[in-house]
Tab-separated table of C-alpha atoms in Angstrom:
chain	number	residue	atom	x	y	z
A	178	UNK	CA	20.265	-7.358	-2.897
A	179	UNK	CA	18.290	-6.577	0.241
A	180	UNK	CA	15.987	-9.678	1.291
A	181	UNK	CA	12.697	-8.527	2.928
A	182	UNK	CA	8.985	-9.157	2.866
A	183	UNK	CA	5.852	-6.961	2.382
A	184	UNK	CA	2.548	-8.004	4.574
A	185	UNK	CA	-0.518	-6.141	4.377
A	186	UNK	CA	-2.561	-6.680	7.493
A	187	UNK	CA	-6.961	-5.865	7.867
A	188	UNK	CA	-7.300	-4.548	11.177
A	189	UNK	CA	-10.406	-4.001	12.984
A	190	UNK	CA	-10.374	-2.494	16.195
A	191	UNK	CA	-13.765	-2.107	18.006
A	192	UNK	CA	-15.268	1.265	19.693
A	193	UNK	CA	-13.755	2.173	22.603
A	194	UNK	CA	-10.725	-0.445	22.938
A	195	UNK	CA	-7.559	0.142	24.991
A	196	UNK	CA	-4.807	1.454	23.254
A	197	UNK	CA	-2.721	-0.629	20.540
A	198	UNK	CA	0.774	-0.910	20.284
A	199	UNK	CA	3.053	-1.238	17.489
A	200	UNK	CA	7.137	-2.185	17.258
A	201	UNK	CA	9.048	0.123	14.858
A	202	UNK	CA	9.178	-0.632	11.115
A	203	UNK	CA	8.940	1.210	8.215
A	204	UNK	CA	4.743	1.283	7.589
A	205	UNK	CA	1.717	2.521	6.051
A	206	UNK	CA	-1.609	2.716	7.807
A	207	UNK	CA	-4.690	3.168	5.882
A	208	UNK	CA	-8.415	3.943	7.379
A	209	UNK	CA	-10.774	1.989	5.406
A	210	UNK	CA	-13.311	2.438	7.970
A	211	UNK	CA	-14.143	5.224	10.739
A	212	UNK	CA	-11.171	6.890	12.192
A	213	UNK	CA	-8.694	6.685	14.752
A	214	UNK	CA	-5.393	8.849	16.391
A	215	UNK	CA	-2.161	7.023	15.464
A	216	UNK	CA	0.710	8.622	18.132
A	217	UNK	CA	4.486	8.120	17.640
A	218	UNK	CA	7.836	9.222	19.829
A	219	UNK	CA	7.398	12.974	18.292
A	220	UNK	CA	4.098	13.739	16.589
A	221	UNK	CA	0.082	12.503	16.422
A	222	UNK	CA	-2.038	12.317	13.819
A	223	UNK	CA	-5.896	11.927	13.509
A	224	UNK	CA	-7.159	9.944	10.428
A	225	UNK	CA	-10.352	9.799	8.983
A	226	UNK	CA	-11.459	7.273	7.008
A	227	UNK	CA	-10.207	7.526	3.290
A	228	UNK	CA	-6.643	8.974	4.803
A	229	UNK	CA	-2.891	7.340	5.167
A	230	UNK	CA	-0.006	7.445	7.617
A	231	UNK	CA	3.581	6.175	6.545
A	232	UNK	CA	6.269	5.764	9.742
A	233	UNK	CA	9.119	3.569	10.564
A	234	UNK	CA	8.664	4.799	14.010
A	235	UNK	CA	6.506	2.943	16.901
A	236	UNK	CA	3.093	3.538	17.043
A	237	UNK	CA	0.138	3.813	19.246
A	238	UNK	CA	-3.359	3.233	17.714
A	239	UNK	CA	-6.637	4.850	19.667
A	240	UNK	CA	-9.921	4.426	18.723
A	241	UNK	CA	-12.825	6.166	19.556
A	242	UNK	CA	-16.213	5.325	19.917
A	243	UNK	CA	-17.101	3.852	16.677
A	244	UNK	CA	-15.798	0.431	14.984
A	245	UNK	CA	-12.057	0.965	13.069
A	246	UNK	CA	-11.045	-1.005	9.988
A	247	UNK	CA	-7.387	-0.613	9.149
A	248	UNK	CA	-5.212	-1.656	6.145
A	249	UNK	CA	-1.728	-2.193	7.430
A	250	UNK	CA	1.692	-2.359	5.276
A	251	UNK	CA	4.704	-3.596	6.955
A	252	UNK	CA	8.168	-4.208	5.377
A	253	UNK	CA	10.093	-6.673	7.760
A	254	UNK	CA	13.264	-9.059	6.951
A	255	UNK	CA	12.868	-12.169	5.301
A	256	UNK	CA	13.094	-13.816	8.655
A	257	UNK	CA	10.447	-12.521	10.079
A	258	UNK	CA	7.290	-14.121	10.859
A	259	UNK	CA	3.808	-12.385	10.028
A	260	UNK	CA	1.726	-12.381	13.204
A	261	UNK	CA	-1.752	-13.771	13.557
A	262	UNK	CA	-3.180	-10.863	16.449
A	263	UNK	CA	-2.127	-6.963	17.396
A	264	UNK	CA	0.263	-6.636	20.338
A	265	UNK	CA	-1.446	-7.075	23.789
A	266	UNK	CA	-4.677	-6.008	22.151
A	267	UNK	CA	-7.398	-9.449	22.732
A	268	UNK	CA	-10.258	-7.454	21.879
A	269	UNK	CA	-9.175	-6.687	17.922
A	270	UNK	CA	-9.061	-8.978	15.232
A	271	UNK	CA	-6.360	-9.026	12.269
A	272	UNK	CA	-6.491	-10.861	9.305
A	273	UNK	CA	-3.329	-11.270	7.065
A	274	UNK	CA	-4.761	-10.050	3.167
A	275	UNK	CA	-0.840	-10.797	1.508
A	276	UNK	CA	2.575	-10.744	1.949
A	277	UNK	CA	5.181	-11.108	-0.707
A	278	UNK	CA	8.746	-11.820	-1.114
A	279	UNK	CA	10.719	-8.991	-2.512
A	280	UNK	CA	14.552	-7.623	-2.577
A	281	UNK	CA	15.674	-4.616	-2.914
A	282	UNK	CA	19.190	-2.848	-3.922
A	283	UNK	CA	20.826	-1.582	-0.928
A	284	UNK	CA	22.392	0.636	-3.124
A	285	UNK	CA	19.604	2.926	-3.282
A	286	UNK	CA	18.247	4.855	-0.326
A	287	UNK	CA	14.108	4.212	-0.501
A	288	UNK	CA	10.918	5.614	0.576
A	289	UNK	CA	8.191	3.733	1.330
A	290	UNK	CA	4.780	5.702	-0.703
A	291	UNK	CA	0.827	4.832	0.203
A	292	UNK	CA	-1.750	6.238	-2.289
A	293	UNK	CA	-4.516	5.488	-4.126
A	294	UNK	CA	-5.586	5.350	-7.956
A	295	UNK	CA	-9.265	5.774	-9.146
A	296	UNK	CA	-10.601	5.232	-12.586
A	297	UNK	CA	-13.986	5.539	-14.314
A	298	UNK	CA	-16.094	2.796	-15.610
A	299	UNK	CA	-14.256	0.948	-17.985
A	300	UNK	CA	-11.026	2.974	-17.383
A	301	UNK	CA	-7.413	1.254	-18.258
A	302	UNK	CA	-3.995	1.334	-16.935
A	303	UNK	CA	-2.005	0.826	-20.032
A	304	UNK	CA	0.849	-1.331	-20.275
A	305	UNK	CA	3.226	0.057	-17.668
A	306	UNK	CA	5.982	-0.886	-15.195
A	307	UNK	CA	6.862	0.859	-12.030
A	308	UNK	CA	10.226	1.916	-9.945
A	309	UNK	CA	9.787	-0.463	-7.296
A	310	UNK	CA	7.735	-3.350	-5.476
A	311	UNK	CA	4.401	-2.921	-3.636
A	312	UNK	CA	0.965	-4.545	-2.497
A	313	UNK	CA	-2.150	-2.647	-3.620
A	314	UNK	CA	-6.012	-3.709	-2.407
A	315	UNK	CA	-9.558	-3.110	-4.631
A	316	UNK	CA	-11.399	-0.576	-2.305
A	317	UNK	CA	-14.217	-0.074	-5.042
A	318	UNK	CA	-15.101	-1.849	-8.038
A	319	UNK	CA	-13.192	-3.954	-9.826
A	320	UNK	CA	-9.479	-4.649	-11.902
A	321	UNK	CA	-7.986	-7.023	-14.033
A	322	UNK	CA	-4.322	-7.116	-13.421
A	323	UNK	CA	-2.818	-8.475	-16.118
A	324	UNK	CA	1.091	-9.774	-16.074
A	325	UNK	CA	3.702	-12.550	-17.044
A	326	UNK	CA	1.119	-14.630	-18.962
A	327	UNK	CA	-1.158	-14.388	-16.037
A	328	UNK	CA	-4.537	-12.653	-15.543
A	329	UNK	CA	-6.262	-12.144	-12.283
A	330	UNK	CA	-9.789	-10.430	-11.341
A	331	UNK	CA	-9.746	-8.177	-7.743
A	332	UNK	CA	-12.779	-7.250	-6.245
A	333	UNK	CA	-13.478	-5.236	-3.267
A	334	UNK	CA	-10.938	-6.409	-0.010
A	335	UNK	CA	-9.082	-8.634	-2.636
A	336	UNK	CA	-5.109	-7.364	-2.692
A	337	UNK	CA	-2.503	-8.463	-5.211
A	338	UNK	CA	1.177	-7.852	-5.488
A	339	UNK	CA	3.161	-6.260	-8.614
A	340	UNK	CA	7.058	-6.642	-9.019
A	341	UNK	CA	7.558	-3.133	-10.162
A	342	UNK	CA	9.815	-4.085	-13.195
A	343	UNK	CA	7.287	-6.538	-14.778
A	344	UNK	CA	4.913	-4.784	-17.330
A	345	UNK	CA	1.470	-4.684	-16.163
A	346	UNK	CA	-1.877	-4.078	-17.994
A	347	UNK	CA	-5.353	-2.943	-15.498
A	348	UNK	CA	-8.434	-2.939	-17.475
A	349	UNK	CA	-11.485	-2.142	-14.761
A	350	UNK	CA	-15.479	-2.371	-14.650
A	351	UNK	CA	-17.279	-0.548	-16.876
A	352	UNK	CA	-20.443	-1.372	-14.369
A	353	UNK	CA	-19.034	0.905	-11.889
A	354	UNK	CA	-15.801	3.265	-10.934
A	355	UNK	CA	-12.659	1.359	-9.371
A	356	UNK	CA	-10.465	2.390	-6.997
A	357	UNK	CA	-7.324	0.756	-5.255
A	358	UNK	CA	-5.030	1.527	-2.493
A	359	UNK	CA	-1.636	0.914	-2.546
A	360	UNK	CA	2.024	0.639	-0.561
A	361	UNK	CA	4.976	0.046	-2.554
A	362	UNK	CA	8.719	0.688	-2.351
A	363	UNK	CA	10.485	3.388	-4.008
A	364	UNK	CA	14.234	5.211	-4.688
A	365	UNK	CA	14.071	8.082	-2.689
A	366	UNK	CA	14.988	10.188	-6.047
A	367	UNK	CA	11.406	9.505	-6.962
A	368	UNK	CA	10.081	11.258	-3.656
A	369	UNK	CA	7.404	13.781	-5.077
A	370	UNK	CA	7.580	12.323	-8.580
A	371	UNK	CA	5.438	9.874	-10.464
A	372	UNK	CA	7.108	6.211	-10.835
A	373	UNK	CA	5.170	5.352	-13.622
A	374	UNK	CA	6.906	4.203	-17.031
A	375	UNK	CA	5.024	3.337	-20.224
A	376	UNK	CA	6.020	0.555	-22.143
A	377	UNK	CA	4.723	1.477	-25.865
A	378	UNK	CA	5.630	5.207	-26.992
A	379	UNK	CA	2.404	4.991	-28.638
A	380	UNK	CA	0.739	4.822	-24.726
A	381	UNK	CA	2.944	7.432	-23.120
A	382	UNK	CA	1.336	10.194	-25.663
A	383	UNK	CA	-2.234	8.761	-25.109
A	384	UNK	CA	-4.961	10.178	-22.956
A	385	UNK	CA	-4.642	8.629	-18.993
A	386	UNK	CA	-8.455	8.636	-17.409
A	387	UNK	CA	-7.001	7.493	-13.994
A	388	UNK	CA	-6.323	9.881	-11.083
A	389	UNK	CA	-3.466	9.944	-8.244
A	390	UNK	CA	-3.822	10.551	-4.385
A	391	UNK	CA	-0.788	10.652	-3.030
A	392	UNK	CA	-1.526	9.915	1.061
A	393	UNK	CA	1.820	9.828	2.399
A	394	UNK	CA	5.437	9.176	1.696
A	395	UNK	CA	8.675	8.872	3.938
A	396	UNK	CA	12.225	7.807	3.675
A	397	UNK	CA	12.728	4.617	5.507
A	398	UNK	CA	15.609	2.079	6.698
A	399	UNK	CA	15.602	-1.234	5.014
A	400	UNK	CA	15.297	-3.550	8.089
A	401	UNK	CA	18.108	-5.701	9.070
């Protein structure tokens, strides 16, 4: 098994700041707030806020003239340290939200997927599991995440990690819709597939109120 860890980084990049740089490694950038133009060795992209980028490749960030908020994935080796700042960029702040601990079977070839699940008031994720690791973050509302004997409560800019194997029950806010955003690790045979699995029969058959927005998705190198 492959040794690595997960971080997701809040970025916040101020109107108007000199370009950021970024190392190569496989990652998912999110807009939370106002939008930006991320530019790698082949290709740009412009992203608006509520839109997702996933590259292993290095990166240049440029703002423009309003304030950025970012959520950054990034899935290093288990050696790595998580930094405290952006490279050579004084004037943004970063906060590390989580990282997590998490191997993987070199076996399989994987992708690395960003997207984001909504749900009415009161809506449920029913007892599931999942194909592979990942860090998700409450953008609206509010979810109970409950798993091995534990129960935790996320509210807006609160993230929490799920092992992928480890049955997991969401129950959200009835005072309000939830949404979350999240980065996780897949096999590449699930590219373009769900990676959802029901634990009861009885809930695979039942009605699902939640929706899928799938940002982004790439095949990626484990790190060394």
């Amino acid at each position: 098994m492959r040794a690595l860890t997960l971080r997701l980084y809040e970025d916040r990049l101020p109107a108007g700041c000199l370009p950021v740089f970024l190392p190569a490694l496989p990652r998912a950038l999110y807009v939370a707030e106002g939008s930006l133009t991320v530019e790698g060795p082949d290709d740009g992209q412009w992203l608006a806020t509520g839109t997702a980028r996933v590259s292993q490749q290095p990166a240049t960030l440029l703002a423009e003239d309003t304030d950025v908020r970012i959520w950054r994935w990034e899935l290093d080796a288990a050696t790595g340290t998580a930094g405290t700042a952006l490279p050579s960029a004084p004037s943004t702040s970063t906060t590390l939200k989580l990282e997590a601990d998490i191997t993987l079977d070199p076996r399989f070839d994987w992708l690395m997927r960003c997207d984001e699940v909504g749900f009415p008031p009161g809506g449920v994720a029913l007892t599931h599991v999942h194909q592979g690791p990942g860090i998700r973050i409450c953008a609206s509302g509010e979810i109970a995440i409950e798993t091995q004997g534990q129960r935790h409560v996320h509210a807006p800019g609160e993230a929490w990690f799920e092992l992928g194997p480890a049955p997991v029950l969401a129950p959200t806010t009835e005072a309000a819709s939830t949404r979350f955003v999240r980065c996780f690790l897949l096999p590449r045979a699930v590219k373009g597939r769900s990676s959802i699995r029901y634990v009861r029969p009885e809930d695979a058959d039942a009605p699902k109120v939640q929706t899928y927005r799938v940002f982004a998705e790439r095949d990626i190198d484990l790190p060394a």
